Amino acid sequence: MTVQETSYRIAIVGATGVVGQEMIRQLEKSRVPVASLKLLASERSRGKMLHFRGEPYTVEVADPSVFSSVDVVLMSAGSSTARALAPEAARRGAIVIDNSSAFRMEEDVPLVVPEVNPEALATHRGIIANPNCSTIQMVVALKPLALRYGLKRVVVSTYQAVSGAGAGAVHQLQSELEAAQRGETVEPSYLPVASLNVKYPIVDNVLPQIDRFETNGFTFEEMKMIRETQKILDAPELEIAATCVRVPVTVGHSESVYVELGRELDDMDEVMETLRAQEGLVLWDDPSVQKFPTPHLVRGENEVYVGRVRRDLYRANGLHLWIVADNLVKGAAGNAVQILEKLIDNDLL
Ligand SMILES: NC(=O)c1ccc[n+]([C@@H]2O[C@H](COP(=O)([O-])OP(=O)(O)OC[C@H]3O[C@@H](n4cnc5c(N)ncnc54)[C@H](OP(=O)(O)O)[C@@H]3O)[C@@H](O)[C@H]2O)c1
């Protein structure tokens, strides 16, 4: 099968969410020939109208029976929905690309960033996992360094946009901003974690909690970055520490990353060349003209931007990087649609 010969019956589960909306845009822009499209969500969205390539579509409820007439399911509706629906879709012969954390660490589920570990797709058994947004952008930059120098240790601090927590978090930021303009305050409604009782304001604030805390003191988001990076880079022994922080930015995650390489660095030009050669990475770095990536710069882009590349002052194998990407595009929908294109190109559907 090639892209030219066959077209595909596609369903988007979670089509009304922030990732689902971006999924529609990414599919519109993609090379994927779409024979039919179903836009699915929960009972709350039944009957809502959305558009794909100018045509109106009515949102249907994601019921397993729908998957009988579908080839590919792009799923972004949270872990519990994925656990309930993805196996039902796979059982009916559809291939699921899931954005939640439900299946990422399962041994027989490929966890894929197409520029980093496309070979993992060949082993899929119906469900493929899209990694966590903050993991995706970091591994695109770590992969070429791992190949050339080896990796010993990674320490990352993130500055993550509110859209990473979904439509409810975007709404909290907007309503706090509107209230501030009126000289008022509103009770925080959603962040840091919708399902937990304690809430914090996000305007004029930063929150060092993304997802729930685990018993080791790290959050689940931080542990996702650690475990998923080890799985994608096939480096179970790689030492990683993560601190994940929510900031009052709508779209675009930034990361300050310290890497200890497998050997000493003697040539920074070689480091720059190594990063520049990586597919899907844009080196955006020139302190002499204050050139570095920001969330504004990367909005809508599928590439990962890297700047502020500098050697550590004390360790000859230490390197610092600043990594920025659009969390809804490369961190979610763009990566998922890229996986679909890879599956088609490699005859793996
Ligand atoms: N935001 C990001 O940057 C990002 C990045 C990577 C991965 N993800 C993952 O992508 C998923 C969606 O995130 P989001 O940010 O788009 O969240 P969101 O804006 O809150 O959207 C959630 C979507 O899931 C749907 N949904 C909820 N329960 C459902 C059910 N029982 N059956 C069918 N659909 C259901 C919602 O439909 P209704 O509108 O009907 O409620 C909505 O379309 C999550 O698993 C998240 O972890 C998000």
mmCIF file of C-alpha atoms and ligand atoms in Angstrom:
data_model
loop_
_atom_site.group_PDB
_atom_site.id
_atom_site.type_symbol
_atom_site.label_atom_id
_atom_site.label_comp_id
_atom_site.label_asym_id
_atom_site.label_seq_id
_atom_site.Cartn_x
_atom_site.Cartn_y
_atom_site.Cartn_z
ATOM 1 C CA MET A 1 0.000 0.000 0.000
ATOM 2 C CA THR A 2 1.256 3.511 -0.709
ATOM 3 C CA VAL A 3 -0.177 6.898 0.139
ATOM 4 C CA GLN A 4 -1.178 7.357 -3.495
ATOM 5 C CA GLU A 5 -3.059 4.035 -3.879
ATOM 6 C CA THR A 6 -5.144 3.795 -0.728
ATOM 7 C CA SER A 7 -7.175 6.134 1.388
ATOM 8 C CA TYR A 8 -8.101 5.556 5.006
ATOM 9 C CA ARG A 9 -11.173 5.649 7.226
ATOM 10 C CA ILE A 10 -10.106 7.707 10.219
ATOM 11 C CA ALA A 11 -11.660 8.483 13.608
ATOM 12 C CA ILE A 12 -10.502 11.151 16.052
ATOM 13 C CA VAL A 13 -11.515 10.389 19.644
ATOM 14 C CA GLY A 14 -11.418 13.532 21.796
ATOM 15 C CA ALA A 15 -12.005 15.733 18.728
ATOM 16 C CA THR A 16 -13.431 18.578 20.851
ATOM 17 C CA GLY A 17 -10.349 18.846 23.117
ATOM 18 C CA VAL A 18 -7.313 21.065 22.601
ATOM 19 C CA VAL A 19 -5.268 18.175 21.171
ATOM 20 C CA GLY A 20 -8.245 16.864 19.148
ATOM 21 C CA GLN A 21 -8.762 20.280 17.544
ATOM 22 C CA GLU A 22 -5.076 20.380 16.595
ATOM 23 C CA MET A 23 -5.379 16.790 15.340
ATOM 24 C CA ILE A 24 -8.020 17.982 12.849
ATOM 25 C CA ARG A 25 -5.700 20.791 11.643
ATOM 26 C CA GLN A 26 -2.689 18.461 11.361
ATOM 27 C CA LEU A 27 -4.712 15.876 9.417
ATOM 28 C CA GLU A 28 -5.946 18.632 7.082
ATOM 29 C CA LYS A 29 -2.332 19.610 6.356
ATOM 30 C CA SER A 30 -0.983 16.052 6.104
ATOM 31 C CA ARG A 31 -0.303 13.750 3.143
ATOM 32 C CA VAL A 32 -2.804 11.213 4.519
ATOM 33 C CA PRO A 33 -5.616 10.460 2.062
ATOM 34 C CA VAL A 34 -8.824 10.441 4.090
ATOM 35 C CA ALA A 35 -11.666 8.259 2.780
ATOM 36 C CA SER A 36 -13.956 9.089 5.700
ATOM 37 C CA LEU A 37 -13.681 10.825 9.046
ATOM 38 C CA LYS A 38 -15.524 10.358 12.325
ATOM 39 C CA LEU A 39 -15.182 13.013 15.015
ATOM 40 C CA LEU A 40 -15.885 11.462 18.405
ATOM 41 C CA ALA A 41 -16.085 12.730 21.982
ATOM 42 C CA SER A 42 -18.149 12.187 25.135
ATOM 43 C CA GLU A 43 -21.907 12.435 25.600
ATOM 44 C CA ARG A 44 -21.346 16.146 26.513
ATOM 45 C CA SER A 45 -20.418 16.973 22.907
ATOM 46 C CA ARG A 46 -22.994 14.875 21.049
ATOM 47 C CA GLY A 47 -24.305 16.808 18.036
ATOM 48 C CA LYS A 48 -21.705 19.584 18.151
ATOM 49 C CA MET A 49 -20.542 20.736 14.683
ATOM 50 C CA LEU A 50 -16.853 20.755 13.699
ATOM 51 C CA HIS A 51 -15.191 21.249 10.307
ATOM 52 C CA PHE A 52 -12.624 19.294 8.306
ATOM 53 C CA ARG A 53 -11.302 20.711 5.018
ATOM 54 C CA GLY A 54 -14.258 23.109 4.929
ATOM 55 C CA GLU A 55 -16.906 20.398 5.357
ATOM 56 C CA PRO A 56 -19.167 20.231 8.458
ATOM 57 C CA TYR A 57 -19.037 17.108 10.654
ATOM 58 C CA THR A 58 -21.327 16.231 13.546
ATOM 59 C CA VAL A 59 -19.598 14.995 16.693
ATOM 60 C CA GLU A 60 -20.698 11.499 17.684
ATOM 61 C CA VAL A 61 -20.301 9.675 20.976
ATOM 62 C CA ALA A 62 -17.256 7.384 21.056
ATOM 63 C CA ASP A 63 -18.941 4.003 21.233
ATOM 64 C CA PRO A 64 -16.902 0.834 20.450
ATOM 65 C CA SER A 65 -19.279 -0.177 17.641
ATOM 66 C CA VAL A 66 -18.132 2.888 15.641
ATOM 67 C CA PHE A 67 -14.661 1.345 15.245
ATOM 68 C CA SER A 68 -15.908 -1.520 13.044
ATOM 69 C CA SER A 69 -15.832 0.798 10.043
ATOM 70 C CA VAL A 70 -12.544 2.563 10.810
ATOM 71 C CA ASP A 71 -8.905 1.864 9.790
ATOM 72 C CA VAL A 72 -7.091 4.318 12.085
ATOM 73 C CA VAL A 73 -8.052 5.898 15.408
ATOM 74 C CA LEU A 74 -6.252 9.050 16.562
ATOM 75 C CA MET A 75 -7.095 9.086 20.264
ATOM 76 C CA SER A 76 -6.645 11.993 22.688
ATOM 77 C CA ALA A 77 -9.270 11.623 25.379
ATOM 78 C CA GLY A 78 -7.333 10.810 28.555
ATOM 79 C CA SER A 79 -6.078 7.552 30.032
ATOM 80 C CA SER A 80 -9.300 6.041 31.364
ATOM 81 C CA THR A 81 -11.102 6.565 28.049
ATOM 82 C CA ALA A 82 -8.094 5.114 26.218
ATOM 83 C CA ARG A 83 -8.045 2.053 28.470
ATOM 84 C CA ALA A 84 -11.748 1.492 27.768
ATOM 85 C CA LEU A 85 -11.761 2.211 24.033
ATOM 86 C CA ALA A 86 -8.339 1.500 22.493
ATOM 87 C CA PRO A 87 -8.459 -2.304 22.965
ATOM 88 C CA GLU A 88 -12.030 -2.289 21.566
ATOM 89 C CA ALA A 89 -10.826 -0.476 18.457
ATOM 90 C CA ALA A 90 -7.768 -2.733 18.044
ATOM 91 C CA ARG A 91 -9.973 -5.836 18.457
ATOM 92 C CA ARG A 92 -12.083 -4.568 15.538
ATOM 93 C CA GLY A 93 -8.993 -4.277 13.338
ATOM 94 C CA ALA A 94 -8.302 -0.555 13.656
ATOM 95 C CA ILE A 95 -4.857 0.802 14.507
ATOM 96 C CA VAL A 96 -4.870 3.204 17.436
ATOM 97 C CA ILE A 97 -2.374 6.040 17.953
ATOM 98 C CA ASP A 98 -3.024 7.083 21.539
ATOM 99 C CA ASN A 99 -1.925 10.341 23.158
ATOM 100 C CA SER A 100 -2.576 9.368 26.768
ATOM 101 C CA SER A 101 -0.191 7.709 29.204
ATOM 102 C CA ALA A 102 -2.346 4.540 29.377
ATOM 103 C CA PHE A 103 -0.163 2.234 27.266
ATOM 104 C CA ARG A 104 3.159 4.054 26.934
ATOM 105 C CA MET A 105 5.156 1.830 29.243
ATOM 106 C CA GLU A 106 3.640 -1.484 28.098
ATOM 107 C CA GLU A 107 6.324 -3.691 26.605
ATOM 108 C CA ASP A 108 4.483 -4.582 23.410
ATOM 109 C CA VAL A 109 3.375 -0.983 22.711
ATOM 110 C CA PRO A 110 5.777 1.104 20.605
ATOM 111 C CA LEU A 111 6.390 4.586 22.068
ATOM 112 C CA VAL A 112 7.431 6.586 19.050
ATOM 113 C CA VAL A 113 8.895 9.895 17.957
ATOM 114 C CA PRO A 114 9.326 9.396 14.192
ATOM 115 C CA GLU A 115 12.672 11.266 13.944
ATOM 116 C CA VAL A 116 14.075 9.338 16.901
ATOM 117 C CA ASN A 117 12.933 5.694 16.959
ATOM 118 C CA PRO A 118 10.779 4.969 13.858
ATOM 119 C CA GLU A 119 12.028 1.360 13.848
ATOM 120 C CA ALA A 120 9.846 0.650 16.916
ATOM 121 C CA LEU A 121 6.711 0.975 14.750
ATOM 122 C CA ALA A 122 7.400 -2.334 13.021
ATOM 123 C CA THR A 123 6.540 -4.240 16.220
ATOM 124 C CA HIS A 124 3.110 -2.722 16.773
ATOM 125 C CA ARG A 125 0.165 -4.947 17.633
ATOM 126 C CA GLY A 126 -2.668 -2.485 17.056
ATOM 127 C CA ILE A 127 -1.865 0.190 19.644
ATOM 128 C CA ILE A 128 0.929 2.768 19.292
ATOM 129 C CA ALA A 129 1.609 5.334 22.000
ATOM 130 C CA ASN A 130 2.475 8.981 21.470
ATOM 131 C CA PRO A 131 4.917 10.058 24.198
ATOM 132 C CA ASN A 132 4.343 12.810 26.727
ATOM 133 C CA CYS A 133 4.724 16.303 25.208
ATOM 134 C CA SER A 134 7.726 17.326 27.316
ATOM 135 C CA THR A 135 9.436 13.992 26.590
ATOM 136 C CA ILE A 136 9.019 14.291 22.807
ATOM 137 C CA GLN A 137 10.848 17.600 22.473
ATOM 138 C CA MET A 138 13.672 16.530 24.786
ATOM 139 C CA VAL A 139 14.430 13.232 23.013
ATOM 140 C CA VAL A 140 14.615 14.918 19.597
ATOM 141 C CA ALA A 141 17.603 16.898 20.952
ATOM 142 C CA LEU A 142 19.111 14.079 23.034
ATOM 143 C CA LYS A 143 19.129 11.480 20.242
ATOM 144 C CA PRO A 144 21.975 12.944 18.102
ATOM 145 C CA LEU A 145 24.026 13.630 21.246
ATOM 146 C CA ALA A 146 23.494 10.035 22.372
ATOM 147 C CA LEU A 147 24.657 8.717 19.004
ATOM 148 C CA ARG A 148 27.798 10.857 18.804
ATOM 149 C CA TYR A 149 28.898 11.172 22.428
ATOM 150 C CA GLY A 150 26.829 8.791 24.538
ATOM 151 C CA LEU A 151 24.744 10.023 27.473
ATOM 152 C CA LYS A 152 25.482 9.594 31.172
ATOM 153 C CA ARG A 153 23.077 11.885 32.950
ATOM 154 C CA VAL A 154 20.276 14.357 32.156
ATOM 155 C CA VAL A 155 18.820 17.024 34.482
ATOM 156 C CA VAL A 156 15.788 18.877 33.105
ATOM 157 C CA SER A 157 13.561 21.662 34.405
ATOM 158 C CA THR A 158 10.474 22.450 32.342
ATOM 159 C CA TYR A 159 8.386 25.579 31.811
ATOM 160 C CA GLN A 160 5.138 24.077 30.522
ATOM 161 C CA ALA A 161 2.188 25.882 28.938
ATOM 162 C CA VAL A 162 -1.319 25.582 30.374
ATOM 163 C CA SER A 163 -2.704 23.992 27.169
ATOM 164 C CA GLY A 164 -0.675 20.917 28.152
ATOM 165 C CA ALA A 165 -3.332 20.332 30.822
ATOM 166 C CA GLY A 166 -6.241 20.609 28.369
ATOM 167 C CA ALA A 167 -9.108 22.968 27.615
ATOM 168 C CA GLY A 168 -10.018 23.460 31.288
ATOM 169 C CA ALA A 169 -6.583 24.866 32.108
ATOM 170 C CA VAL A 170 -6.650 27.250 29.123
ATOM 171 C CA HIS A 171 -10.034 28.448 30.385
ATOM 172 C CA GLN A 172 -8.587 29.068 33.875
ATOM 173 C CA LEU A 173 -5.755 31.214 32.464
ATOM 174 C CA GLN A 174 -8.139 33.213 30.272
ATOM 175 C CA SER A 175 -10.712 33.852 32.997
ATOM 176 C CA GLU A 176 -8.001 34.923 35.465
ATOM 177 C CA LEU A 177 -6.582 37.325 32.845
ATOM 178 C CA GLU A 178 -10.038 38.779 32.097
ATOM 179 C CA ALA A 179 -10.772 39.180 35.804
ATOM 180 C CA ALA A 180 -7.403 40.920 36.340
ATOM 181 C CA GLN A 181 -8.279 43.430 33.596
ATOM 182 C CA ARG A 182 -11.480 44.251 35.488
ATOM 183 C CA GLY A 183 -9.457 44.613 38.687
ATOM 184 C CA GLU A 184 -11.074 41.473 40.094
ATOM 185 C CA THR A 185 -9.887 37.998 41.063
ATOM 186 C CA VAL A 186 -11.541 34.624 40.409
ATOM 187 C CA GLU A 187 -11.156 31.394 42.338
ATOM 188 C CA PRO A 188 -8.723 29.058 40.517
ATOM 189 C CA SER A 189 -10.804 26.299 38.974
ATOM 190 C CA TYR A 190 -8.521 23.674 37.437
ATOM 191 C CA LEU A 191 -4.747 23.822 38.025
ATOM 192 C CA PRO A 192 -2.482 22.202 38.962
ATOM 193 C CA VAL A 193 -4.529 18.986 38.622
ATOM 194 C CA ALA A 194 -8.234 18.997 37.748
ATOM 195 C CA SER A 195 -9.070 15.927 39.810
ATOM 196 C CA LEU A 196 -7.342 17.117 43.023
ATOM 197 C CA ASN A 197 -8.896 19.455 45.602
ATOM 198 C CA VAL A 198 -6.201 22.100 46.072
ATOM 199 C CA LYS A 199 -6.116 24.730 43.297
ATOM 200 C CA TYR A 200 -3.685 27.569 42.612
ATOM 201 C CA PRO A 201 -3.911 30.726 40.477
ATOM 202 C CA ILE A 202 -1.816 30.613 37.299
ATOM 203 C CA VAL A 203 -1.685 34.326 36.378
ATOM 204 C CA ASP A 204 1.426 35.927 37.951
ATOM 205 C CA ASN A 205 2.397 32.496 39.231
ATOM 206 C CA VAL A 206 4.402 29.339 38.480
ATOM 207 C CA LEU A 207 3.370 25.938 39.783
ATOM 208 C CA PRO A 208 5.965 23.233 40.504
ATOM 209 C CA GLN A 209 3.357 20.483 40.208
ATOM 210 C CA ILE A 210 2.216 18.817 36.979
ATOM 211 C CA ASP A 211 0.080 15.736 37.587
ATOM 212 C CA ARG A 212 -0.175 13.987 40.982
ATOM 213 C CA PHE A 213 2.737 13.324 43.329
ATOM 214 C CA GLU A 214 4.251 9.848 43.525
ATOM 215 C CA THR A 215 5.578 8.411 46.797
ATOM 216 C CA ASN A 216 9.207 9.237 45.812
ATOM 217 C CA GLY A 217 8.453 12.997 45.832
ATOM 218 C CA PHE A 218 8.524 13.325 42.031
ATOM 219 C CA THR A 219 5.295 14.024 40.145
ATOM 220 C CA PHE A 220 3.825 11.585 37.644
ATOM 221 C CA GLU A 221 4.732 14.040 34.837
ATOM 222 C CA GLU A 222 8.360 14.002 36.010
ATOM 223 C CA MET A 223 8.400 10.202 36.185
ATOM 224 C CA LYS A 224 6.814 10.041 32.703
ATOM 225 C CA MET A 225 9.720 12.130 31.346
ATOM 226 C CA ILE A 226 12.222 9.803 33.021
ATOM 227 C CA ARG A 227 10.709 6.440 32.101
ATOM 228 C CA GLU A 228 9.620 7.409 28.590
ATOM 229 C CA THR A 229 13.020 8.905 27.703
ATOM 230 C CA GLN A 230 14.739 5.709 28.844
ATOM 231 C CA LYS A 231 12.330 3.613 26.740
ATOM 232 C CA ILE A 232 12.524 5.742 23.570
ATOM 233 C CA LEU A 233 16.329 6.004 23.655
ATOM 234 C CA ASP A 234 16.603 2.343 24.664
ATOM 235 C CA ALA A 235 18.748 3.471 27.601
ATOM 236 C CA PRO A 236 17.279 1.947 30.777
ATOM 237 C CA GLU A 237 20.406 2.866 32.776
ATOM 238 C CA LEU A 238 20.411 6.561 31.797
ATOM 239 C CA GLU A 239 20.237 8.740 34.936
ATOM 240 C CA ILE A 240 17.556 11.430 34.591
ATOM 241 C CA ALA A 241 16.137 13.987 37.029
ATOM 242 C CA ALA A 242 13.150 16.142 36.089
ATOM 243 C CA THR A 243 11.338 19.082 37.690
ATOM 244 C CA CYS A 244 8.162 19.967 35.788
ATOM 245 C CA VAL A 245 6.702 23.439 36.223
ATOM 246 C CA ARG A 246 3.523 25.044 34.858
ATOM 247 C CA VAL A 247 3.876 28.664 33.707
ATOM 248 C CA PRO A 248 1.268 31.207 32.523
ATOM 249 C CA VAL A 249 1.898 30.619 28.806
ATOM 250 C CA THR A 250 -0.963 29.381 26.595
ATOM 251 C CA VAL A 251 0.982 27.234 24.104
ATOM 252 C CA GLY A 252 4.633 26.108 23.941
ATOM 253 C CA HIS A 253 6.742 24.153 26.410
ATOM 254 C CA SER A 254 10.321 25.248 27.229
ATOM 255 C CA GLU A 255 12.998 23.148 28.893
ATOM 256 C CA SER A 256 16.361 23.885 30.479
ATOM 257 C CA VAL A 257 18.372 20.692 30.025
ATOM 258 C CA TYR A 258 21.786 19.802 31.471
ATOM 259 C CA VAL A 259 23.434 16.776 29.859
ATOM 260 C CA GLU A 260 26.530 14.862 30.916
ATOM 261 C CA LEU A 261 27.880 13.203 27.809
ATOM 262 C CA GLY A 262 29.745 9.925 27.567
ATOM 263 C CA ARG A 263 33.017 11.692 26.752
ATOM 264 C CA GLU A 264 34.663 15.105 27.095
ATOM 265 C CA LEU A 265 33.767 17.852 24.647
ATOM 266 C CA ASP A 266 36.665 19.354 22.782
ATOM 267 C CA ASP A 267 34.908 21.023 19.863
ATOM 268 C CA MET A 268 31.709 23.055 20.257
ATOM 269 C CA ASP A 269 31.408 23.425 16.474
ATOM 270 C CA GLU A 270 31.051 19.656 16.305
ATOM 271 C CA VAL A 271 28.247 19.791 18.910
ATOM 272 C CA MET A 272 26.451 22.434 16.853
ATOM 273 C CA GLU A 273 26.859 20.398 13.653
ATOM 274 C CA THR A 274 25.573 17.297 15.436
ATOM 275 C CA LEU A 275 22.432 19.102 16.569
ATOM 276 C CA ARG A 276 21.930 20.855 13.213
ATOM 277 C CA ALA A 277 21.993 17.527 11.364
ATOM 278 C CA GLN A 278 19.153 16.051 13.433
ATOM 279 C CA GLU A 279 15.892 15.684 11.494
ATOM 280 C CA GLY A 280 13.055 17.683 13.068
ATOM 281 C CA LEU A 281 15.415 19.970 15.032
ATOM 282 C CA VAL A 282 16.114 23.629 14.323
ATOM 283 C CA LEU A 283 19.228 25.100 15.916
ATOM 284 C CA TRP A 284 18.219 28.677 16.816
ATOM 285 C CA ASP A 285 21.189 29.983 18.683
ATOM 286 C CA ASP A 286 23.229 33.168 18.444
ATOM 287 C CA PRO A 287 23.835 35.102 21.665
ATOM 288 C CA SER A 288 25.522 37.924 19.718
ATOM 289 C CA VAL A 289 22.115 38.905 18.319
ATOM 290 C CA GLN A 290 20.009 37.611 21.250
ATOM 291 C CA LYS A 291 18.749 34.711 19.140
ATOM 292 C CA PHE A 292 17.113 31.913 21.137
ATOM 293 C CA PRO A 293 13.799 30.025 20.852
ATOM 294 C CA THR A 294 10.670 31.051 22.789
ATOM 295 C CA PRO A 295 7.080 29.728 22.859
ATOM 296 C CA HIS A 296 6.042 32.588 20.541
ATOM 297 C CA LEU A 297 8.597 31.542 17.934
ATOM 298 C CA VAL A 298 7.571 27.871 17.771
ATOM 299 C CA ARG A 299 3.790 28.274 17.739
ATOM 300 C CA GLY A 300 2.246 26.064 15.047
ATOM 301 C CA GLU A 301 5.614 24.493 14.146
ATOM 302 C CA ASN A 302 6.268 20.756 14.088
ATOM 303 C CA GLU A 303 10.032 21.218 14.646
ATOM 304 C CA VAL A 304 11.828 21.263 17.984
ATOM 305 C CA TYR A 305 13.901 24.436 18.479
ATOM 306 C CA VAL A 306 17.182 24.401 20.404
ATOM 307 C CA GLY A 307 19.248 27.363 21.613
ATOM 308 C CA ARG A 308 21.484 28.597 24.466
ATOM 309 C CA VAL A 309 23.847 25.685 23.720
ATOM 310 C CA ARG A 310 26.896 26.033 25.958
ATOM 311 C CA ARG A 311 29.463 23.940 27.696
ATOM 312 C CA ASP A 312 29.353 23.491 31.433
ATOM 313 C CA LEU A 313 31.799 25.645 33.395
ATOM 314 C CA TYR A 314 33.067 22.788 35.562
ATOM 315 C CA ARG A 315 32.619 19.466 33.809
ATOM 316 C CA ALA A 316 34.344 18.770 30.487
ATOM 317 C CA ASN A 317 31.496 16.462 29.429
ATOM 318 C CA GLY A 318 28.702 18.835 30.565
ATOM 319 C CA LEU A 319 26.416 20.639 28.114
ATOM 320 C CA HIS A 320 23.467 23.011 28.641
ATOM 321 C CA LEU A 321 20.557 23.368 26.195
ATOM 322 C CA TRP A 322 17.296 25.311 25.970
ATOM 323 C CA ILE A 323 14.642 23.305 24.107
ATOM 324 C CA VAL A 324 11.274 24.728 22.982
ATOM 325 C CA ALA A 325 8.382 23.186 21.018
ATOM 326 C CA ASP A 326 4.647 23.603 20.423
ATOM 327 C CA ASN A 327 3.154 21.102 22.883
ATOM 328 C CA LEU A 328 -0.067 20.693 20.892
ATOM 329 C CA VAL A 329 1.729 20.177 17.552
ATOM 330 C CA LYS A 330 5.055 18.356 18.005
ATOM 331 C CA GLY A 331 4.116 17.428 21.591
ATOM 332 C CA ALA A 332 0.852 15.752 20.581
ATOM 333 C CA ALA A 333 -1.161 16.013 17.346
ATOM 334 C CA GLY A 334 1.705 16.678 14.929
ATOM 335 C CA ASN A 335 3.714 13.743 16.251
ATOM 336 C CA ALA A 336 0.639 11.473 16.060
ATOM 337 C CA VAL A 337 -0.098 12.381 12.437
ATOM 338 C CA GLN A 338 3.617 11.964 11.606
ATOM 339 C CA ILE A 339 3.384 8.436 13.089
ATOM 340 C CA LEU A 340 0.415 7.756 10.815
ATOM 341 C CA GLU A 341 2.370 8.992 7.763
ATOM 342 C CA LYS A 342 5.296 6.735 8.729
ATOM 343 C CA LEU A 343 2.968 3.740 9.079
ATOM 344 C CA ILE A 344 1.581 4.417 5.611
ATOM 345 C CA ASP A 345 5.015 4.999 4.040
ATOM 346 C CA ASN A 346 6.344 1.745 5.535
ATOM 347 C CA ASP A 347 3.273 -0.316 4.698
ATOM 348 C CA LEU A 348 2.585 -0.994 8.377
ATOM 349 C CA LEU A 349 -1.159 -0.303 8.465
HETATM 350 N N1 LIG B 1 -2.557 19.075 25.802
HETATM 351 C C1 LIG B 1 -1.356 18.572 25.500
HETATM 352 O O1 LIG B 1 -0.374 19.300 25.261
HETATM 353 C C2 LIG B 1 -1.163 17.095 25.436
HETATM 354 C C3 LIG B 1 0.047 16.611 24.959
HETATM 355 C C4 LIG B 1 0.249 15.237 24.880
HETATM 356 C C5 LIG B 1 -0.757 14.396 25.256
HETATM 357 N N2 LIG B 1 -1.943 14.876 25.726
HETATM 358 C C6 LIG B 1 -2.978 13.918 26.095
HETATM 359 O O2 LIG B 1 -4.065 14.021 25.173
HETATM 360 C C7 LIG B 1 -5.293 13.706 25.832
HETATM 361 C C8 LIG B 1 -6.291 14.840 25.636
HETATM 362 O O3 LIG B 1 -5.755 16.018 26.178
HETATM 363 P P1 LIG B 1 -6.369 17.464 25.900
HETATM 364 O O4 LIG B 1 -5.311 18.365 26.398
HETATM 365 O O5 LIG B 1 -6.860 17.595 24.496
HETATM 366 O O6 LIG B 1 -7.634 17.486 26.894
HETATM 367 P P2 LIG B 1 -9.023 18.274 26.790
HETATM 368 O O7 LIG B 1 -8.866 19.569 26.094
HETATM 369 O O8 LIG B 1 -9.541 18.280 28.190
HETATM 370 O O9 LIG B 1 -9.940 17.315 25.877
HETATM 371 C C9 LIG B 1 -10.350 16.051 26.285
HETATM 372 C C10 LIG B 1 -11.112 15.381 25.158
HETATM 373 O O10 LIG B 1 -11.449 14.054 25.552
HETATM 374 C C11 LIG B 1 -12.843 13.849 25.346
HETATM 375 N N3 LIG B 1 -13.380 12.875 26.297
HETATM 376 C C12 LIG B 1 -13.356 12.940 27.639
HETATM 377 N N4 LIG B 1 -13.965 11.864 28.170
HETATM 378 C C13 LIG B 1 -14.393 11.112 27.117
HETATM 379 C C14 LIG B 1 -15.092 9.875 27.004
HETATM 380 N N5 LIG B 1 -15.504 9.196 28.076
HETATM 381 N N6 LIG B 1 -15.352 9.399 25.763
HETATM 382 C C15 LIG B 1 -14.943 10.078 24.662
HETATM 383 N N7 LIG B 1 -14.286 11.257 24.709
HETATM 384 C C16 LIG B 1 -14.003 11.756 25.925
HETATM 385 C C17 LIG B 1 -13.434 15.228 25.562
HETATM 386 O O11 LIG B 1 -14.729 15.265 25.016
HETATM 387 P P3 LIG B 1 -15.874 16.312 25.562
HETATM 388 O O12 LIG B 1 -15.547 17.621 24.910
HETATM 389 O O13 LIG B 1 -17.126 15.703 25.071
HETATM 390 O O14 LIG B 1 -15.737 16.357 27.045
HETATM 391 C C18 LIG B 1 -12.422 16.076 24.813
HETATM 392 O O15 LIG B 1 -12.650 15.983 23.426
HETATM 393 C C19 LIG B 1 -4.916 13.431 27.281
HETATM 394 O O16 LIG B 1 -4.736 12.040 27.413
HETATM 395 C C20 LIG B 1 -3.605 14.150 27.449
HETATM 396 O O17 LIG B 1 -2.810 13.579 28.466
HETATM 397 C C21 LIG B 1 -2.170 16.209 25.817
#
